[in-house]
Amino acid sequence: MIRLGIIGTGGMANTHALFFKKIKDVQLSACCDIDLKKAEEFSKKHCVKGCYSDLNGMLRNESLDAVSVVTSDKFHHPVVMKALEKKLHVLCEKPLALNNKDAWEMAGAAKKKGVINNINFSYRNSFGAQLAARMVKKGELGRIMHVDSYYQQSWLVSAVWGDWKTSPGLLWRLSTKMGSNGALGDVGVHIYDLTTFIAGEISGLNCLLKNFKKTPDSYKGNKLDANDSAVTLVKFKSGAIGSIYTSRYITGHPNDLKVGVYGEKGALEIYLNSAPQAYEELRVCRGENALKKNSWETLIAPATPNMYERFITGIKTGRNDQPDFAAGARVQDYLDASFISDKKKKWIKV
Ligand SMILES: NC(=O)c1ccc[n+]([C@@H]2O[C@H](COP(=O)([O-])OP(=O)(O)OC[C@H]3O[C@@H](n4cnc5c(N)ncnc54)[C@H](O)[C@@H]3O)[C@@H](O)[C@H]2O)c1
């Protein structure tokens, strides 16, 4: 039995609990949140015995094998470093940290301790994305020329997840002081990962960030100054060029992603949204379809494990599956380069 602790018991922690409960040999042993009321509610809802507001107390009292870190972004680094000191296996939410120095420190520490470490880039749960990455790697699309990706959200113009003006879980995401790197750090991190997972590494980028005027413009005395939108031109190591954008102001699109990869011999596209079948599908244009008809077929990709299963299987087998902390730190390099590019208004090599 793998004894697991969940740290941070807000919205996303419920998803962790539901997925982990489905895996054989996992016991949700303890949970912790700086807000004890939230930890108590979570512990009751998910039948978790140990309940704490103090992380040190949880790590001291419970004999855990692993933790899932689901706090708000700025606490990922200190919380993960504490868990690693105890030699616990760690699944950490994205983004790994707020900057690449911290992210690489976490990757280095996890490697040194020899524990299983994964970052929850949850869109890798898509079977279509896994198949797409394999196809590009095998050269099935030929030389890649173009990449076209986006991550669209609408919660700043829609009450899809509640009114952002009164939702603490959304408001911290708008403030750099509260530890958010804006839309780019929150969901740009997903689309940078998914795009590079499928299309290969980035060698340079030029990014434009935008914070739109909004009312209210502060929360608990903190300015709502984080980027709402990011538009990035990208050069890939392969020689391909492309664009990636993300925004919380894409009216009519609550949570929609696309990765398109266009090569000399063929092209593929994945579209992820709330439709469950979207996670199984991959659109492909190749062979005669590409040469003569420009028509697309929809493939149903074979099933692959989700991130929670990858983490637990890693613990059982001792083999660290994708994506590990180093993958999270590499994406953090792209994020940091994007902030520098926006500030200096120029291309940045990564
Ligand atoms: N992978 C995904 O698809 C996905 C989706 C949503 C959120 N997330 C990530 O999950 C994390 C949590 O997001 P959320 O939407 O649940 O936010 P949230 O604000 O609802 O929950 C965060 C919780 O962490 C607690 N917390 C903060 N600092 C803490 C600390 N030091 N120790 C213990 N608890 C602490 C807060 O009190 C809060 O209850 C974020 O990093 C976010 O980026 C990932």
Tab-separated table of C-alpha atoms and ligand atoms in Angstrom:
chain	number	residue	atom	x	y	z
A	1	MET	CA	0.000	0.000	0.000
A	2	ILE	CA	1.366	3.423	-0.963
A	3	ARG	CA	0.537	5.975	1.736
A	4	LEU	CA	-0.102	9.345	0.143
A	5	GLY	CA	-0.455	12.843	1.582
A	6	ILE	CA	-2.161	15.667	-0.305
A	7	ILE	CA	-0.802	19.162	0.385
A	8	GLY	CA	-3.126	22.033	-0.533
A	9	THR	CA	-6.815	21.087	-0.487
A	10	GLY	CA	-8.410	23.643	-2.827
A	11	GLY	CA	-10.209	22.990	-6.116
A	12	MET	CA	-7.636	20.849	-7.943
A	13	ALA	CA	-6.914	18.636	-4.906
A	14	ASN	CA	-10.371	17.066	-5.421
A	15	THR	CA	-9.296	15.888	-8.874
A	16	HIS	CA	-6.129	14.374	-7.355
A	17	ALA	CA	-8.186	12.578	-4.691
A	18	LEU	CA	-10.693	11.203	-7.211
A	19	PHE	CA	-7.983	9.893	-9.549
A	20	PHE	CA	-5.803	8.425	-6.774
A	21	LYS	CA	-8.811	6.664	-5.217
A	22	LYS	CA	-9.300	4.763	-8.467
A	23	ILE	CA	-5.781	3.303	-8.293
A	24	LYS	CA	-5.306	0.019	-6.476
A	25	ASP	CA	-2.804	0.015	-3.587
A	26	VAL	CA	-3.049	3.767	-2.912
A	27	GLN	CA	-4.218	4.980	0.471
A	28	LEU	CA	-5.072	8.667	0.983
A	29	SER	CA	-3.495	8.845	4.439
A	30	ALA	CA	-3.292	12.559	5.208
A	31	CYS	CA	-4.044	16.022	3.926
A	32	CYS	CA	-2.810	19.482	4.808
A	33	ASP	CA	-3.874	23.050	4.049
A	34	ILE	CA	-2.824	26.302	5.710
A	35	ASP	CA	-6.561	26.906	5.940
A	36	LEU	CA	-7.578	24.217	8.496
A	37	LYS	CA	-11.274	24.534	7.624
A	38	LYS	CA	-10.515	23.597	4.024
A	39	ALA	CA	-8.360	20.667	5.135
A	40	GLU	CA	-11.140	19.440	7.436
A	41	GLU	CA	-13.778	19.662	4.708
A	42	PHE	CA	-11.494	17.803	2.315
A	43	SER	CA	-10.639	15.141	4.872
A	44	LYS	CA	-14.351	14.540	5.531
A	45	LYS	CA	-15.312	14.518	1.860
A	46	HIS	CA	-12.582	12.090	0.810
A	47	CYS	CA	-12.327	10.042	4.056
A	48	VAL	CA	-8.716	11.063	4.739
A	49	LYS	CA	-7.724	10.235	8.320
A	50	GLY	CA	-4.831	12.606	9.015
A	51	CYS	CA	-5.788	16.284	8.767
A	52	TYR	CA	-3.326	19.156	9.285
A	53	SER	CA	-2.823	22.897	8.844
A	54	ASP	CA	0.894	22.540	9.528
A	55	LEU	CA	3.039	20.750	6.953
A	56	ASN	CA	5.856	20.032	9.429
A	57	GLY	CA	3.336	18.363	11.732
A	58	MET	CA	2.044	16.180	8.928
A	59	LEU	CA	5.522	15.157	7.816
A	60	ARG	CA	6.534	14.397	11.423
A	61	ASN	CA	3.440	12.450	12.503
A	62	GLU	CA	2.467	10.502	9.411
A	63	SER	CA	4.519	7.766	7.866
A	64	LEU	CA	4.033	8.602	4.216
A	65	ASP	CA	5.587	7.209	1.054
A	66	ALA	CA	4.581	10.022	-1.266
A	67	VAL	CA	2.927	13.427	-1.488
A	68	SER	CA	0.905	15.273	-4.061
A	69	VAL	CA	1.590	19.023	-3.972
A	70	VAL	CA	-1.506	21.011	-4.968
A	71	THR	CA	-0.914	24.359	-3.258
A	72	SER	CA	-1.058	27.675	-5.096
A	73	ASP	CA	1.969	28.131	-7.347
A	74	LYS	CA	4.366	30.088	-5.123
A	75	PHE	CA	4.411	27.377	-2.458
A	76	HIS	CA	5.380	24.526	-4.798
A	77	HIS	CA	9.099	25.172	-4.305
A	78	PRO	CA	9.256	25.388	-0.475
A	79	VAL	CA	6.746	22.549	0.029
A	80	VAL	CA	8.425	20.194	-2.453
A	81	MET	CA	11.889	20.889	-0.979
A	82	LYS	CA	10.550	19.923	2.476
A	83	ALA	CA	9.011	16.715	1.133
A	84	LEU	CA	12.268	15.843	-0.627
A	85	GLU	CA	14.211	16.314	2.615
A	86	LYS	CA	12.050	13.474	3.947
A	87	LYS	CA	12.857	11.418	0.826
A	88	LEU	CA	9.213	11.242	-0.241
A	89	HIS	CA	8.141	10.602	-3.820
A	90	VAL	CA	6.508	13.764	-5.172
A	91	LEU	CA	3.861	14.597	-7.748
A	92	CYS	CA	3.861	18.398	-8.055
A	93	GLU	CA	1.288	20.559	-9.749
A	94	LYS	CA	2.320	22.817	-12.591
A	95	PRO	CA	4.080	25.217	-12.852
A	96	LEU	CA	6.941	23.502	-11.044
A	97	ALA	CA	8.082	26.852	-9.597
A	98	LEU	CA	7.925	30.579	-10.250
A	99	ASN	CA	11.354	30.753	-11.932
A	100	ASN	CA	13.837	28.367	-13.510
A	101	LYS	CA	16.418	28.706	-10.719
A	102	ASP	CA	13.959	27.226	-8.205
A	103	ALA	CA	12.673	24.703	-10.746
A	104	TRP	CA	16.155	23.317	-11.510
A	105	GLU	CA	16.923	23.241	-7.772
A	106	MET	CA	13.847	21.026	-7.288
A	107	ALA	CA	14.841	18.788	-10.216
A	108	GLY	CA	18.408	18.484	-8.835
A	109	ALA	CA	17.220	17.692	-5.297
A	110	ALA	CA	14.752	15.030	-6.501
A	111	LYS	CA	17.481	13.371	-8.564
A	112	LYS	CA	19.911	13.452	-5.635
A	113	LYS	CA	17.373	11.859	-3.296
A	114	GLY	CA	16.581	9.201	-5.884
A	115	VAL	CA	12.811	9.577	-5.501
A	116	ILE	CA	10.100	9.400	-8.160
A	117	ASN	CA	9.253	12.926	-9.296
A	118	ASN	CA	6.540	13.985	-11.709
A	119	ILE	CA	4.926	17.263	-12.676
A	120	ASN	CA	1.216	17.178	-13.384
A	121	PHE	CA	1.165	18.298	-17.008
A	122	SER	CA	-2.309	16.825	-17.177
A	123	TYR	CA	-2.894	17.337	-20.897
A	124	ARG	CA	-0.398	14.537	-21.450
A	125	ASN	CA	-3.320	12.384	-20.265
A	126	SER	CA	-4.610	12.765	-23.827
A	127	PHE	CA	-4.095	9.516	-25.747
A	128	GLY	CA	-4.070	11.607	-28.932
A	129	ALA	CA	-1.182	13.740	-27.639
A	130	GLN	CA	0.847	10.633	-26.777
A	131	LEU	CA	0.270	9.201	-30.259
A	132	ALA	CA	1.062	12.568	-31.876
A	133	ALA	CA	4.417	12.753	-30.047
A	134	ARG	CA	5.290	9.218	-31.165
A	135	MET	CA	4.395	9.989	-34.794
A	136	VAL	CA	6.519	13.152	-34.927
A	137	LYS	CA	9.432	11.368	-33.243
A	138	LYS	CA	9.285	8.542	-35.790
A	139	GLY	CA	9.397	11.107	-38.622
A	140	GLU	CA	5.957	10.174	-39.948
A	141	LEU	CA	5.203	13.810	-40.857
A	142	GLY	CA	8.591	14.354	-42.514
A	143	ARG	CA	10.349	17.657	-41.980
A	144	ILE	CA	8.241	19.888	-39.708
A	145	MET	CA	7.693	23.408	-41.041
A	146	HIS	CA	4.947	24.919	-38.891
A	147	VAL	CA	3.454	24.596	-35.425
A	148	ASP	CA	0.262	26.324	-34.330
A	149	SER	CA	-0.912	26.080	-30.705
A	150	TYR	CA	-3.214	27.824	-28.308
A	151	TYR	CA	-4.773	27.517	-24.861
A	152	GLN	CA	-7.963	29.546	-24.669
A	153	GLN	CA	-9.945	30.420	-21.540
A	154	SER	CA	-12.847	32.803	-21.014
A	155	TRP	CA	-13.214	33.171	-17.238
A	156	LEU	CA	-12.441	36.905	-17.264
A	157	VAL	CA	-15.459	37.497	-19.534
A	158	SER	CA	-17.686	34.651	-18.354
A	159	ALA	CA	-18.885	33.196	-15.050
A	160	VAL	CA	-18.009	29.710	-16.259
A	161	TRP	CA	-16.069	28.982	-13.044
A	162	GLY	CA	-17.903	31.561	-10.913
A	163	ASP	CA	-17.518	35.331	-10.805
A	164	TRP	CA	-13.747	35.995	-10.810
A	165	LYS	CA	-14.343	39.251	-8.892
A	166	THR	CA	-15.422	37.292	-5.799
A	167	SER	CA	-13.593	33.949	-6.205
A	168	PRO	CA	-10.409	33.670	-4.087
A	169	GLY	CA	-9.273	30.655	-6.190
A	170	LEU	CA	-9.332	32.854	-9.314
A	171	LEU	CA	-8.218	36.159	-7.779
A	172	TRP	CA	-4.752	34.949	-6.686
A	173	ARG	CA	-4.149	33.957	-10.308
A	174	LEU	CA	-4.362	37.655	-11.324
A	175	SER	CA	-1.740	39.007	-8.923
A	176	THR	CA	2.043	38.694	-9.196
A	177	LYS	CA	2.366	39.586	-5.505
A	178	MET	CA	0.144	36.610	-4.645
A	179	GLY	CA	2.552	34.413	-6.559
A	180	SER	CA	1.009	34.090	-9.999
A	181	ASN	CA	2.846	34.389	-13.297
A	182	GLY	CA	-0.483	35.144	-14.956
A	183	ALA	CA	-2.082	33.288	-17.831
A	184	LEU	CA	1.364	32.356	-19.134
A	185	GLY	CA	2.430	30.743	-15.828
A	186	ASP	CA	-0.982	29.184	-15.146
A	187	VAL	CA	-2.021	27.649	-18.478
A	188	GLY	CA	0.676	28.848	-20.895
A	189	VAL	CA	2.841	26.347	-19.031
A	190	HIS	CA	0.519	23.539	-20.247
A	191	ILE	CA	0.544	24.608	-23.871
A	192	TYR	CA	4.323	25.178	-23.916
A	193	ASP	CA	4.710	21.662	-22.511
A	194	LEU	CA	2.199	19.983	-24.806
A	195	THR	CA	3.557	21.732	-27.894
A	196	THR	CA	7.185	20.875	-27.185
A	197	PHE	CA	6.291	17.348	-26.048
A	198	ILE	CA	4.794	16.769	-29.505
A	199	ALA	CA	6.813	19.059	-31.798
A	200	GLY	CA	10.218	19.090	-30.068
A	201	GLU	CA	12.321	21.624	-28.194
A	202	ILE	CA	12.217	25.394	-28.611
A	203	SER	CA	15.477	27.175	-29.533
A	204	GLY	CA	14.259	30.793	-29.436
A	205	LEU	CA	11.140	32.838	-28.804
A	206	ASN	CA	9.647	36.310	-28.916
A	207	CYS	CA	6.764	36.903	-26.529
A	208	LEU	CA	4.254	39.708	-26.021
A	209	LEU	CA	2.400	39.812	-22.689
A	210	LYS	CA	-0.667	41.912	-21.942
A	211	ASN	CA	-2.448	42.892	-18.747
A	212	PHE	CA	-5.827	44.397	-19.632
A	213	LYS	CA	-7.414	47.111	-17.466
A	214	LYS	CA	-10.116	45.598	-15.248
A	215	THR	CA	-12.405	46.447	-12.319
A	216	PRO	CA	-11.675	45.718	-9.541
A	217	ASP	CA	-7.964	46.219	-10.137
A	218	SER	CA	-6.762	44.883	-6.764
A	219	TYR	CA	-7.452	42.070	-4.273
A	220	LYS	CA	-6.540	42.256	-0.578
A	221	GLY	CA	-4.343	45.265	-1.421
A	222	ASN	CA	-2.516	43.395	-4.211
A	223	LYS	CA	-2.647	44.811	-7.745
A	224	LEU	CA	-4.198	42.523	-10.365
A	225	ASP	CA	-1.117	43.043	-12.506
A	226	ALA	CA	-0.351	39.550	-13.872
A	227	ASN	CA	-0.543	38.950	-17.622
A	228	ASP	CA	-4.006	38.012	-18.936
A	229	SER	CA	-2.723	37.055	-22.393
A	230	ALA	CA	0.538	35.930	-23.978
A	231	VAL	CA	1.340	35.659	-27.695
A	232	THR	CA	4.633	33.965	-28.583
A	233	LEU	CA	6.497	33.483	-31.855
A	234	VAL	CA	8.640	30.378	-31.667
A	235	LYS	CA	11.674	28.861	-33.411
A	236	PHE	CA	12.123	25.133	-32.858
A	237	LYS	CA	15.419	23.250	-32.733
A	238	SER	CA	14.174	21.208	-35.709
A	239	GLY	CA	14.092	24.360	-37.865
A	240	ALA	CA	10.297	24.667	-37.737
A	241	ILE	CA	8.646	27.963	-36.835
A	242	GLY	CA	5.344	28.530	-35.089
A	243	SER	CA	3.150	30.492	-32.740
A	244	ILE	CA	1.667	29.734	-29.335
A	245	TYR	CA	-0.866	31.905	-27.554
A	246	THR	CA	-2.898	31.808	-24.389
A	247	SER	CA	-5.491	34.131	-22.899
A	248	ARG	CA	-8.273	34.290	-20.337
A	249	TYR	CA	-10.219	36.669	-22.575
A	250	ILE	CA	-11.160	34.311	-25.413
A	251	THR	CA	-14.912	34.854	-25.286
A	252	GLY	CA	-16.905	31.707	-25.944
A	253	HIS	CA	-14.041	29.290	-25.212
A	254	PRO	CA	-14.011	28.170	-21.547
A	255	ASN	CA	-11.032	25.802	-21.755
A	256	ASP	CA	-9.977	24.880	-25.280
A	257	LEU	CA	-6.542	23.800	-26.545
A	258	LYS	CA	-5.080	23.087	-29.938
A	259	VAL	CA	-1.718	21.765	-31.057
A	260	GLY	CA	-1.187	21.595	-34.824
A	261	VAL	CA	1.999	20.285	-36.418
A	262	TYR	CA	2.465	20.637	-40.183
A	263	GLY	CA	5.210	18.726	-41.986
A	264	GLU	CA	6.285	17.981	-45.564
A	265	LYS	CA	4.755	14.494	-45.563
A	266	GLY	CA	1.764	15.052	-43.301
A	267	ALA	CA	0.096	17.043	-40.536
A	268	LEU	CA	-1.638	16.371	-37.260
A	269	GLU	CA	-3.931	18.315	-34.971
A	270	ILE	CA	-5.311	17.718	-31.494
A	271	TYR	CA	-8.181	19.722	-30.063
A	272	LEU	CA	-8.805	19.309	-26.330
A	273	ASN	CA	-11.928	20.612	-24.632
A	274	SER	CA	-14.591	19.372	-22.224
A	275	ALA	CA	-15.722	16.593	-24.605
A	276	PRO	CA	-14.241	13.334	-23.192
A	277	GLN	CA	-13.684	11.832	-26.668
A	278	ALA	CA	-11.398	14.780	-27.500
A	279	TYR	CA	-8.775	13.062	-25.312
A	280	GLU	CA	-8.838	9.971	-27.518
A	281	GLU	CA	-8.805	11.617	-30.923
A	282	LEU	CA	-6.069	12.766	-33.250
A	283	ARG	CA	-6.724	14.401	-36.624
A	284	VAL	CA	-4.260	13.447	-39.319
A	285	CYS	CA	-3.742	14.514	-42.943
A	286	ARG	CA	-1.190	12.353	-44.746
A	287	GLY	CA	-0.425	10.265	-47.817
A	288	GLU	CA	-2.893	10.620	-50.692
A	289	ASN	CA	-5.157	12.724	-48.429
A	290	ALA	CA	-2.396	15.320	-48.094
A	291	LEU	CA	-1.118	15.153	-51.673
A	292	LYS	CA	-4.386	15.292	-53.542
A	293	LYS	CA	-7.359	16.052	-51.342
A	294	ASN	CA	-6.264	18.084	-48.314
A	295	SER	CA	-8.671	15.908	-46.345
A	296	TRP	CA	-8.356	14.776	-42.740
A	297	GLU	CA	-9.051	11.499	-40.950
A	298	THR	CA	-9.757	11.157	-37.228
A	299	LEU	CA	-7.731	8.431	-35.502
A	300	ILE	CA	-8.730	6.941	-32.153
A	301	ALA	CA	-5.462	6.676	-30.262
A	302	PRO	CA	-4.685	3.645	-28.050
A	303	ALA	CA	-5.184	4.203	-24.320
A	304	THR	CA	-2.218	5.424	-22.247
A	305	PRO	CA	-1.906	5.907	-18.466
A	306	ASN	CA	-2.909	9.193	-16.854
A	307	MET	CA	-0.448	11.245	-14.783
A	308	TYR	CA	-1.621	9.791	-11.451
A	309	GLU	CA	-1.162	6.239	-12.744
A	310	ARG	CA	2.276	7.100	-14.158
A	311	PHE	CA	3.333	8.451	-10.741
A	312	ILE	CA	2.129	5.410	-8.792
A	313	THR	CA	3.538	2.927	-11.320
A	314	GLY	CA	6.851	4.807	-11.058
A	315	ILE	CA	6.866	4.311	-7.283
A	316	LYS	CA	6.054	0.600	-7.666
A	317	THR	CA	8.617	-0.093	-10.390
A	318	GLY	CA	11.316	2.421	-9.446
A	319	ARG	CA	11.274	3.768	-13.024
A	320	ASN	CA	10.524	7.484	-13.348
A	321	ASP	CA	7.973	8.018	-16.124
A	322	GLN	CA	7.368	11.252	-18.113
A	323	PRO	CA	7.177	14.153	-17.350
A	324	ASP	CA	9.691	14.459	-14.511
A	325	PHE	CA	10.802	17.606	-12.645
A	326	ALA	CA	13.534	18.188	-15.253
A	327	ALA	CA	10.798	18.403	-17.920
A	328	GLY	CA	8.981	20.906	-15.692
A	329	ALA	CA	12.183	22.924	-15.263
A	330	ARG	CA	12.801	22.941	-19.030
A	331	VAL	CA	9.338	24.426	-19.580
A	332	GLN	CA	10.178	26.934	-16.843
A	333	ASP	CA	13.178	27.967	-19.010
A	334	TYR	CA	10.701	28.791	-21.807
A	335	LEU	CA	8.491	30.753	-19.402
A	336	ASP	CA	11.422	32.754	-18.022
A	337	ALA	CA	12.655	33.471	-21.568
A	338	SER	CA	9.138	34.700	-22.437
A	339	PHE	CA	9.166	37.205	-19.572
A	340	ILE	CA	12.635	38.458	-20.571
A	341	SER	CA	11.576	38.705	-24.223
A	342	ASP	CA	8.484	40.737	-23.342
A	343	LYS	CA	10.524	43.071	-21.136
A	344	LYS	CA	13.391	43.578	-23.585
A	345	LYS	CA	11.123	43.446	-26.638
A	346	LYS	CA	13.404	41.069	-28.522
A	347	TRP	CA	14.011	37.429	-29.473
A	348	ILE	CA	15.573	35.331	-26.712
A	349	LYS	CA	17.592	32.157	-27.289
A	350	VAL	CA	16.572	29.343	-24.961
B	1	LIG	N1	-2.811	20.276	-13.880
B	1	LIG	C1	-3.937	20.934	-14.026
B	1	LIG	O1	-4.652	20.723	-14.997
B	1	LIG	C2	-4.336	21.954	-12.998
B	1	LIG	C3	-5.656	22.447	-12.950
B	1	LIG	C4	-5.980	23.370	-11.950
B	1	LIG	C5	-4.999	23.796	-11.060
B	1	LIG	N2	-3.733	23.315	-11.155
B	1	LIG	C6	-2.687	23.742	-10.207
B	1	LIG	O2	-3.017	23.229	-8.923
B	1	LIG	C7	-2.584	24.135	-7.912
B	1	LIG	C8	-3.771	24.504	-7.024
B	1	LIG	O3	-4.751	25.122	-7.809
B	1	LIG	P1	-6.263	25.245	-7.282
B	1	LIG	O4	-7.076	25.626	-8.440
B	1	LIG	O5	-6.629	24.063	-6.481
B	1	LIG	O6	-6.096	26.520	-6.328
B	1	LIG	P2	-6.904	26.846	-4.993
B	1	LIG	O7	-6.611	28.269	-4.683
B	1	LIG	O8	-8.321	26.383	-5.137
B	1	LIG	O9	-6.215	25.869	-3.910
B	1	LIG	C9	-4.932	26.046	-3.411
B	1	LIG	C10	-4.940	25.610	-1.955
B	1	LIG	O10	-3.592	25.581	-1.466
B	1	LIG	C11	-3.620	26.018	-0.109
B	1	LIG	N3	-2.255	26.415	0.274
B	1	LIG	C12	-1.568	27.533	-0.120
B	1	LIG	N4	-0.323	27.489	0.398
B	1	LIG	C13	-0.219	26.362	1.125
B	1	LIG	C14	0.830	25.761	1.889
B	1	LIG	N5	2.015	26.361	1.993
B	1	LIG	N6	0.590	24.577	2.484
B	1	LIG	C15	-0.620	23.959	2.372
B	1	LIG	N7	-1.652	24.487	1.660
B	1	LIG	C16	-1.456	25.651	1.039
B	1	LIG	C17	-4.658	27.150	-0.120
B	1	LIG	O11	-5.141	27.454	1.177
B	1	LIG	C18	-5.722	26.556	-1.042
B	1	LIG	O12	-6.688	25.806	-0.316
B	1	LIG	C19	-1.992	25.342	-8.647
B	1	LIG	O13	-0.601	25.236	-8.668
B	1	LIG	C20	-2.556	25.241	-10.053
B	1	LIG	O14	-1.689	25.784	-11.024
B	1	LIG	C21	-3.415	22.397	-12.088
